[in-house]
Tab-separated table of C-alpha atoms and ligand atoms in Angstrom:
chain	number	residue	atom	x	y	z
A	1	MET	CA	26.829	-18.044	15.600
A	2	THR	CA	25.566	-21.593	16.090
A	3	THR	CA	22.890	-22.870	13.723
A	4	GLN	CA	19.475	-23.583	15.139
A	5	ARG	CA	18.934	-27.292	15.827
A	6	ILE	CA	15.731	-28.602	14.278
A	7	TYR	CA	14.037	-31.849	15.293
A	8	LEU	CA	12.200	-33.616	12.468
A	9	ASP	CA	12.358	-37.197	13.720
A	10	TYR	CA	9.073	-37.485	15.631
A	11	ASN	CA	8.466	-40.949	14.136
A	12	ALA	CA	11.612	-42.101	15.943
A	13	SER	CA	10.544	-40.576	19.253
A	14	THR	CA	8.670	-37.607	20.675
A	15	PRO	CA	9.543	-35.385	23.626
A	16	ILE	CA	7.452	-35.889	26.759
A	17	ASP	CA	4.560	-33.418	26.709
A	18	PRO	CA	4.787	-31.003	29.691
A	19	ALA	CA	1.250	-31.997	30.775
A	20	VAL	CA	2.340	-35.648	30.761
A	21	ALA	CA	5.394	-34.843	32.871
A	22	ALA	CA	3.229	-32.866	35.304
A	23	ALA	CA	0.791	-35.769	35.679
A	24	MET	CA	3.673	-38.150	36.390
A	25	THR	CA	5.510	-36.014	38.948
A	26	PRO	CA	3.492	-37.046	42.046
A	27	PHE	CA	4.250	-40.678	41.213
A	28	LEU	CA	7.970	-39.964	41.166
A	29	ALA	CA	7.876	-38.007	44.391
A	30	ASP	CA	5.138	-39.433	46.627
A	31	HIS	CA	2.977	-42.311	45.418
A	32	PHE	CA	5.276	-45.294	45.573
A	33	GLY	CA	2.777	-47.932	46.708
A	34	ASN	CA	2.325	-51.276	44.977
A	35	PRO	CA	-0.987	-51.097	43.066
A	36	SER	CA	-1.739	-54.694	44.140
A	37	SER	CA	-1.223	-54.370	47.907
A	38	GLY	CA	-4.167	-53.864	50.222
A	39	HIS	CA	-3.430	-50.824	52.413
A	40	TRP	CA	-3.327	-47.021	52.399
A	41	ALA	CA	-0.209	-46.758	50.225
A	42	THR	CA	-1.902	-48.776	47.481
A	43	ALA	CA	-4.861	-46.528	46.835
A	44	PRO	CA	-3.274	-43.661	44.808
A	45	ALA	CA	-1.234	-46.058	42.656
A	46	LYS	CA	-4.173	-48.378	42.010
A	47	ALA	CA	-6.536	-45.530	41.240
A	48	ALA	CA	-3.989	-43.926	38.903
A	49	LEU	CA	-3.354	-47.192	37.090
A	50	GLU	CA	-7.049	-47.729	36.469
A	51	LYS	CA	-7.610	-44.099	35.466
A	52	ALA	CA	-4.777	-44.444	32.944
A	53	ARG	CA	-6.264	-47.665	31.598
A	54	GLY	CA	-9.532	-45.780	31.110
A	55	GLN	CA	-7.770	-42.938	29.257
A	56	ILE	CA	-6.148	-45.428	26.867
A	57	ALA	CA	-9.463	-47.257	26.419
A	58	ALA	CA	-11.210	-43.958	25.637
A	59	LEU	CA	-8.714	-43.189	22.879
A	60	LEU	CA	-9.038	-46.667	21.376
A	61	GLY	CA	-12.798	-46.956	21.902
A	62	CYS	CA	-12.563	-50.160	23.925
A	63	ALA	CA	-13.350	-51.370	27.449
A	64	ASN	CA	-10.856	-50.803	30.258
A	65	ASP	CA	-10.290	-54.524	30.766
A	66	GLU	CA	-9.225	-54.848	27.123
A	67	VAL	CA	-6.045	-52.801	27.760
A	68	VAL	CA	-2.840	-54.587	28.834
A	69	PHE	CA	0.137	-52.443	29.845
A	70	THR	CA	3.472	-53.393	28.276
A	71	SER	CA	6.983	-51.948	28.176
A	72	GLY	CA	6.405	-50.463	24.716
A	73	GLY	CA	5.471	-51.199	21.122
A	74	SER	CA	7.940	-54.060	20.719
A	75	GLU	CA	6.584	-55.947	23.704
A	76	ALA	CA	2.983	-55.352	22.638
A	77	ASN	CA	3.776	-56.793	19.186
A	78	ASN	CA	5.629	-59.755	20.671
A	79	LEU	CA	2.755	-60.462	23.045
A	80	ALA	CA	0.250	-60.367	20.189
A	81	LEU	CA	2.211	-62.664	17.862
A	82	LYS	CA	3.719	-65.144	20.287
A	83	GLY	CA	0.731	-64.972	22.631
A	84	VAL	CA	-1.671	-66.032	19.866
A	85	TYR	CA	0.758	-68.582	18.413
A	86	PHE	CA	1.296	-70.358	21.745
A	87	ALA	CA	-2.386	-70.189	22.675
A	88	ARG	CA	-3.629	-71.506	19.315
A	89	ARG	CA	-0.957	-73.725	17.844
A	90	ASP	CA	-3.149	-76.800	18.235
A	91	SER	CA	-5.573	-75.316	15.728
A	92	GLY	CA	-3.021	-73.825	13.334
A	93	ASP	CA	0.503	-72.654	12.745
A	94	HIS	CA	0.186	-70.068	9.969
A	95	ILE	CA	0.524	-66.297	10.410
A	96	ILE	CA	0.182	-63.689	7.660
A	97	THR	CA	2.021	-60.379	7.822
A	98	THR	CA	3.651	-57.988	5.331
A	99	ARG	CA	7.122	-57.280	4.008
A	100	ILE	CA	7.099	-53.717	5.328
A	101	GLU	CA	6.511	-54.341	9.039
A	102	HIS	CA	8.764	-52.918	11.740
A	103	PRO	CA	11.440	-55.348	13.044
A	104	ALA	CA	9.268	-55.650	16.183
A	105	ILE	CA	6.936	-57.760	13.985
A	106	ILE	CA	9.386	-59.280	11.483
A	107	GLU	CA	11.773	-60.630	14.144
A	108	PRO	CA	9.130	-62.365	16.327
A	109	CYS	CA	7.853	-63.907	13.067
A	110	ARG	CA	11.347	-65.175	12.245
A	111	PHE	CA	11.543	-66.590	15.780
A	112	LEU	CA	8.230	-68.408	15.330
A	113	GLU	CA	9.497	-69.803	12.006
A	114	ARG	CA	12.417	-71.311	13.911
A	115	LEU	CA	9.860	-73.021	16.170
A	116	GLY	CA	8.067	-74.516	13.159
A	117	GLY	CA	5.530	-71.751	12.471
A	118	ARG	CA	4.755	-70.807	8.881
A	119	ILE	CA	4.706	-67.130	7.989
A	120	THR	CA	3.505	-65.444	4.793
A	121	TYR	CA	5.011	-61.993	4.127
A	122	LEU	CA	2.607	-60.172	1.792
A	123	PRO	CA	4.042	-57.880	-0.892
A	124	VAL	CA	3.090	-54.210	-1.237
A	125	ASP	CA	2.622	-51.956	-4.279
A	126	ARG	CA	4.956	-49.073	-5.166
A	127	PHE	CA	3.153	-46.829	-2.660
A	128	GLY	CA	3.659	-49.355	0.137
A	129	ARG	CA	0.066	-50.652	0.262
A	130	VAL	CA	-1.091	-54.223	0.655
A	131	ASP	CA	-3.672	-55.597	-1.779
A	132	PRO	CA	-6.588	-57.116	0.218
A	133	ASP	CA	-7.021	-59.708	-2.575
A	134	ASP	CA	-3.487	-60.964	-1.861
A	135	LEU	CA	-4.519	-61.321	1.774
A	136	SER	CA	-7.658	-63.310	0.884
A	137	ARG	CA	-5.617	-65.650	-1.292
A	138	ALA	CA	-2.996	-66.221	1.433
A	139	ILE	CA	-5.472	-67.458	4.085
A	140	THR	CA	-5.476	-71.228	4.667
A	141	PRO	CA	-7.380	-73.443	7.141
A	142	ARG	CA	-4.189	-73.339	9.282
A	143	THR	CA	-4.105	-69.500	9.518
A	144	ILE	CA	-4.443	-68.323	13.119
A	145	LEU	CA	-3.419	-64.660	12.923
A	146	ILE	CA	-3.036	-61.784	10.463
A	147	SER	CA	-0.822	-58.870	11.509
A	148	ILE	CA	-0.721	-55.791	9.266
A	149	MET	CA	0.668	-52.473	10.467
A	150	HIS	CA	-1.707	-49.512	10.526
A	151	ALA	CA	0.793	-46.950	9.235
A	152	ASN	CA	4.372	-47.417	8.153
A	153	ASN	CA	7.101	-45.743	10.193
A	154	GLU	CA	9.376	-44.931	7.224
A	155	VAL	CA	7.051	-43.710	4.497
A	156	GLY	CA	3.829	-43.148	6.468
A	157	THR	CA	1.622	-45.224	4.141
A	158	ILE	CA	-1.682	-46.178	5.770
A	159	GLN	CA	-2.994	-49.694	5.113
A	160	PRO	CA	-6.613	-50.598	4.282
A	161	ILE	CA	-7.035	-52.051	7.772
A	162	GLU	CA	-10.858	-52.037	7.838
A	163	GLU	CA	-11.011	-54.137	4.675
A	164	CYS	CA	-8.237	-56.514	5.749
A	165	ALA	CA	-9.796	-56.975	9.198
A	166	ARG	CA	-13.162	-57.722	7.562
A	167	ILE	CA	-11.540	-60.437	5.430
A	168	ALA	CA	-9.939	-61.894	8.574
A	169	ARG	CA	-13.289	-61.904	10.389
A	170	GLU	CA	-15.034	-63.631	7.464
A	171	HIS	CA	-12.448	-66.430	7.722
A	172	GLY	CA	-12.591	-66.616	11.532
A	173	VAL	CA	-8.952	-65.484	11.827
A	174	LEU	CA	-7.716	-63.053	14.502
A	175	PHE	CA	-6.445	-59.678	13.273
A	176	HIS	CA	-3.676	-57.605	14.866
A	177	THR	CA	-2.428	-54.179	13.845
A	178	ASP	CA	0.737	-52.407	14.939
A	179	ALA	CA	-0.546	-48.882	15.529
A	180	ALA	CA	2.664	-47.527	17.096
A	181	GLN	CA	2.890	-44.837	14.409
A	182	SER	CA	-0.789	-44.093	13.876
A	183	VAL	CA	-2.148	-43.530	17.391
A	184	GLY	CA	-2.606	-39.811	17.966
A	185	LYS	CA	-2.088	-39.026	14.276
A	186	ILE	CA	-5.179	-40.603	12.690
A	187	ALA	CA	-8.305	-42.350	14.041
A	188	THR	CA	-7.518	-45.610	15.824
A	189	ASP	CA	-10.918	-46.720	17.113
A	190	VAL	CA	-10.619	-50.492	17.451
A	191	ASN	CA	-14.241	-51.109	16.492
A	192	GLY	CA	-14.047	-48.747	13.528
A	193	LEU	CA	-10.965	-50.628	12.383
A	194	GLY	CA	-12.484	-54.010	13.293
A	195	VAL	CA	-9.302	-55.370	14.881
A	196	ASP	CA	-8.881	-57.942	17.685
A	197	LEU	CA	-5.450	-56.772	18.845
A	198	LEU	CA	-3.713	-53.385	18.508
A	199	SER	CA	-0.288	-52.245	19.746
A	200	ILE	CA	0.661	-48.766	20.925
A	201	ALA	CA	4.017	-47.264	21.969
A	202	GLY	CA	4.198	-44.438	24.524
A	203	HIS	CA	7.259	-42.649	23.211
A	204	LYS	CA	5.724	-42.059	19.779
A	205	LEU	CA	2.874	-40.291	21.526
A	206	TYR	CA	4.553	-37.703	23.822
A	207	ALA	CA	4.693	-40.190	26.735
A	208	PRO	CA	7.955	-41.630	28.102
A	209	LYS	CA	9.914	-44.522	26.659
A	210	GLY	CA	9.438	-47.887	28.341
A	211	VAL	CA	5.654	-47.995	28.284
A	212	GLY	CA	3.063	-49.132	25.779
A	213	ALA	CA	-0.121	-51.151	25.635
A	214	LEU	CA	-1.833	-53.937	23.785
A	215	PHE	CA	-5.559	-53.864	23.128
A	216	VAL	CA	-6.885	-57.422	23.479
A	217	ARG	CA	-10.510	-57.882	22.491
A	218	ARG	CA	-12.630	-59.652	25.129
A	219	GLY	CA	-12.684	-63.376	24.477
A	220	VAL	CA	-9.226	-63.458	22.844
A	221	THR	CA	-6.874	-65.643	24.867
A	222	LEU	CA	-3.124	-65.090	24.822
A	223	GLU	CA	-0.330	-67.079	26.378
A	224	PRO	CA	1.642	-64.524	28.429
A	225	LEU	CA	5.280	-63.826	27.573
A	226	ILE	CA	6.103	-63.142	31.217
A	227	HIS	CA	4.798	-65.659	33.719
A	228	GLY	CA	4.501	-64.749	37.363
A	229	ALA	CA	1.823	-63.312	39.630
A	230	GLY	CA	-1.553	-62.490	38.148
A	231	HIS	CA	-0.988	-58.863	37.124
A	232	GLU	CA	-2.884	-57.473	34.147
A	233	SER	CA	-5.523	-60.211	34.571
A	234	GLY	CA	-2.887	-62.898	34.125
A	235	ARG	CA	-1.724	-61.536	30.765
A	236	ARG	CA	1.550	-59.893	31.845
A	237	ALA	CA	3.213	-60.576	35.179
A	238	GLY	CA	5.178	-57.908	37.031
A	239	THR	CA	4.204	-55.076	39.371
A	240	GLU	CA	2.723	-52.352	37.191
A	241	SER	CA	4.448	-48.957	37.098
A	242	ALA	CA	1.803	-46.395	38.028
A	243	LEU	CA	4.359	-43.719	37.067
A	244	LEU	CA	4.638	-44.908	33.444
A	245	ALA	CA	0.969	-45.832	33.175
A	246	VAL	CA	-0.016	-42.311	34.238
A	247	GLY	CA	2.279	-40.914	31.541
A	248	LEU	CA	0.742	-43.070	28.831
A	249	GLY	CA	-2.785	-42.384	30.080
A	250	LYS	CA	-2.310	-38.607	30.035
A	251	ALA	CA	-0.686	-38.789	26.575
A	252	CYS	CA	-3.694	-40.744	25.285
A	253	GLU	CA	-6.076	-38.187	26.786
A	254	LEU	CA	-4.193	-35.406	24.957
A	255	ALA	CA	-4.089	-37.445	21.732
A	256	ARG	CA	-7.887	-37.497	21.498
A	257	ASP	CA	-7.628	-33.919	20.253
A	258	ARG	CA	-5.994	-34.294	16.849
A	259	SER	CA	-6.311	-30.621	15.857
A	260	SER	CA	-2.517	-30.202	16.104
A	261	MET	CA	-2.222	-32.854	13.378
A	262	GLU	CA	-4.144	-30.632	10.960
A	263	ARG	CA	-1.606	-27.883	11.595
A	264	VAL	CA	1.200	-30.402	11.087
A	265	ARG	CA	-0.362	-31.658	7.836
A	266	ALA	CA	-0.531	-28.071	6.529
A	267	LEU	CA	3.136	-27.514	7.462
A	268	ARG	CA	4.168	-30.703	5.714
A	269	CYS	CA	2.284	-29.677	2.543
A	270	HIS	CA	3.882	-26.220	2.682
A	271	PHE	CA	7.319	-27.852	3.008
A	272	TRP	CA	6.682	-30.299	0.140
A	273	LEU	CA	5.474	-27.527	-2.188
A	274	GLY	CA	8.576	-25.511	-1.271
A	275	LEU	CA	10.818	-28.476	-2.101
A	276	LYS	CA	8.981	-29.079	-5.392
A	277	SER	CA	9.475	-25.482	-6.465
A	278	ARG	CA	13.182	-25.618	-5.563
A	279	PHE	CA	14.085	-29.063	-6.874
A	280	GLY	CA	11.355	-29.991	-9.408
A	281	ASN	CA	11.826	-33.486	-10.788
A	282	ARG	CA	15.142	-33.953	-8.969
A	283	ILE	CA	13.050	-35.166	-6.006
A	284	ALA	CA	10.450	-37.936	-5.634
A	285	LEU	CA	7.908	-38.721	-2.945
A	286	ASN	CA	8.134	-42.144	-1.293
A	287	GLY	CA	4.885	-43.507	0.100
A	288	HIS	CA	1.262	-42.994	-0.810
A	289	PRO	CA	0.338	-39.442	-1.859
A	290	THR	CA	-2.948	-39.443	0.073
A	291	HIS	CA	-3.161	-42.592	2.259
A	292	ARG	CA	-0.279	-41.280	4.361
A	293	LEU	CA	0.286	-40.077	7.935
A	294	PRO	CA	-0.220	-36.301	8.193
A	295	ASN	CA	3.230	-35.741	9.736
A	296	THR	CA	5.444	-37.868	7.510
A	297	LEU	CA	7.338	-36.839	4.387
A	298	ASN	CA	9.752	-39.325	2.887
A	299	VAL	CA	11.462	-37.656	-0.032
A	300	SER	CA	14.223	-38.906	-2.329
A	301	PHE	CA	16.900	-36.636	-3.724
A	302	ILE	CA	17.491	-38.616	-6.894
A	303	GLY	CA	21.072	-39.699	-7.526
A	304	ARG	CA	22.239	-38.379	-4.129
A	305	VAL	CA	22.939	-40.125	-0.844
A	306	GLY	CA	20.377	-39.269	1.838
A	307	SER	CA	22.748	-39.703	4.785
A	308	GLU	CA	25.318	-37.381	3.190
A	309	ILE	CA	22.705	-34.686	2.621
A	310	LEU	CA	21.464	-35.006	6.219
A	311	GLN	CA	24.997	-34.541	7.520
A	312	GLN	CA	25.271	-31.273	5.608
A	313	LEU	CA	22.020	-29.902	7.020
A	314	ASP	CA	23.690	-28.548	10.145
A	315	GLY	CA	21.711	-29.801	13.088
A	316	VAL	CA	18.582	-31.113	11.368
A	317	ALA	CA	17.495	-34.400	12.975
A	318	GLY	CA	15.848	-36.634	10.375
A	319	SER	CA	16.469	-40.171	9.189
A	320	THR	CA	17.366	-42.005	6.013
A	321	GLY	CA	16.008	-45.027	4.194
A	322	SER	CA	19.345	-46.609	3.505
A	323	ALA	CA	22.238	-47.913	5.539
A	324	CYS	CA	25.888	-48.434	4.781
A	325	HIS	CA	26.965	-52.074	5.231
A	326	SER	CA	30.601	-52.989	4.531
A	327	GLY	CA	31.050	-49.940	2.312
A	328	ARG	CA	27.894	-50.696	0.300
A	329	ILE	CA	24.738	-48.638	0.560
A	330	GLU	CA	21.695	-50.842	1.074
A	331	LEU	CA	18.082	-49.773	0.786
A	332	SER	CA	15.776	-50.319	3.731
A	333	PRO	CA	13.566	-53.425	3.407
A	334	VAL	CA	10.556	-51.090	3.189
A	335	LEU	CA	11.846	-49.171	0.143
A	336	GLU	CA	13.000	-52.441	-1.378
A	337	ALA	CA	9.558	-54.011	-0.913
A	338	MET	CA	8.088	-50.937	-2.645
A	339	SER	CA	10.459	-51.600	-5.607
A	340	VAL	CA	11.985	-48.137	-5.291
A	341	ALA	CA	14.900	-47.898	-7.756
A	342	PRO	CA	18.317	-47.931	-5.985
A	343	GLU	CA	19.357	-44.476	-7.311
A	344	VAL	CA	16.110	-43.076	-5.895
A	345	GLY	CA	16.094	-45.057	-2.632
A	346	ILE	CA	19.621	-44.150	-1.537
A	347	GLY	CA	18.632	-40.494	-1.705
A	348	ALA	CA	15.677	-40.941	0.665
A	349	ILE	CA	15.276	-38.801	3.775
A	350	ARG	CA	12.372	-39.103	6.211
A	351	PHE	CA	11.232	-35.849	7.755
A	352	SER	CA	8.665	-36.498	10.468
A	353	LEU	CA	6.992	-33.468	12.019
A	354	GLY	CA	5.337	-33.094	15.393
A	355	ARG	CA	3.519	-30.805	17.819
A	356	GLY	CA	6.579	-28.602	18.294
A	357	THR	CA	7.331	-28.062	14.593
A	358	THR	CA	7.060	-24.499	13.275
A	359	ARG	CA	6.783	-22.953	9.806
A	360	GLU	CA	10.073	-21.106	10.400
A	361	GLU	CA	11.801	-24.434	11.033
A	362	MET	CA	10.440	-25.959	7.831
A	363	ASP	CA	11.507	-22.911	5.804
A	364	ALA	CA	14.978	-23.088	7.374
A	365	VAL	CA	15.299	-26.784	6.436
A	366	ALA	CA	14.262	-26.051	2.832
A	367	GLU	CA	16.887	-23.302	2.726
A	368	ARG	CA	19.589	-25.573	4.162
A	369	LEU	CA	18.673	-28.278	1.638
A	370	SER	CA	19.143	-25.806	-1.211
A	371	SER	CA	22.594	-24.849	0.069
A	372	ALA	CA	23.627	-28.472	0.701
A	373	LEU	CA	22.566	-29.597	-2.760
A	374	ALA	CA	24.083	-26.588	-4.480
A	375	ALA	CA	27.390	-27.182	-2.649
A	376	ALA	CA	27.375	-30.848	-3.649
A	377	SER	CA	26.659	-30.320	-7.346
B	1	PLP	C1	5.732	-49.233	13.604
B	1	PLP	C2	6.505	-49.473	14.866
B	1	PLP	N1	6.244	-50.561	15.604
B	1	PLP	C3	6.886	-50.815	16.744
B	1	PLP	C4	7.865	-49.986	17.211
B	1	PLP	C5	8.604	-50.333	18.480
B	1	PLP	O1	8.132	-49.586	19.565
B	1	PLP	P1	9.012	-49.437	20.906
B	1	PLP	O2	10.183	-48.614	20.544
B	1	PLP	O3	8.093	-48.768	21.881
B	1	PLP	O4	9.369	-50.804	21.340
B	1	PLP	C6	8.179	-48.836	16.477
B	1	PLP	C7	9.265	-47.929	16.921
B	1	PLP	O5	10.088	-47.481	16.134
B	1	PLP	C8	7.474	-48.561	15.274
B	1	PLP	O6	7.738	-47.481	14.537
């Protein structure tokens, strides 16, 4: 008998929702027209593109013309950081971010450092949260942008974005947030958050890979990364894919109903309580106990190696917070920034739940963990 495969890596990627696939199908089969041409074949593609833009805008609480389509979260982040840097470098060269950002923020920052930009990487506390006072102290007259992720992909910790964005506004500095992990899981209204730029990634949201968007508040000018014809109001050249836009738009429409997240939160709590009763103080939670994404549980099996445990779980897809480099196990930069002790960090496993997760699956994973840990001891 083969063991049931269980997917608990929704923070890495989500399956395409059947309603999203259904909305996209006509654009695979029939509607091939270029949204920018001026004849009969254009109309369905153009209308679909603008409808999708409206669906994204409705989720984010912004105007349609404040949404720029991109190829995903990485491009949206790159456009925000480099776009502001190149548009504003006459007035400043300093960007503030954090030590726990995704590489799609850290690497563009490193690139800008090579061009002469100055970057401050703010520390976080042991729960992975930034202190807004540290942010205030880091701002200089040369600061042009602050970029702080909304929710962390590894541990799920949610940042005090409203407060940080308010500090940015008081200093006349633009504020960007990488919301790739938070959209669809918690509220991401751009005015509620007070942000000027916000990135989203389709494949974290039950849309396909290869599509995302950047919210750009009216009045904020960016230098495009891709120069060419005037697509996306001159902010990103290249013929738009109505197919992918429709997928992202439909996914955003579905994401406005977050009731499935309450079910997911309850499942995660059930799972955590089950693990606590089985393993007691042999496990530790990584991330903030309350300011945390409803679907994410990053748990350390103290003194064990997370990747070895995962391998023994027979078909459970999750991820670990450490990597093996040249025979040495290294903690992820996120766990390191949170000052997680090495013997705790190497035992970290991230379980990220999603719309398809069931209680039976979570109970089966808890059972398999018990067997794996009993076998190893
Ligand atoms: C927080 C965060 N930002 C950005 C990205 C990159 O998004 P994409 O894969 O769409 O480029 C990811 C994906 O892992 C992410 O988790």
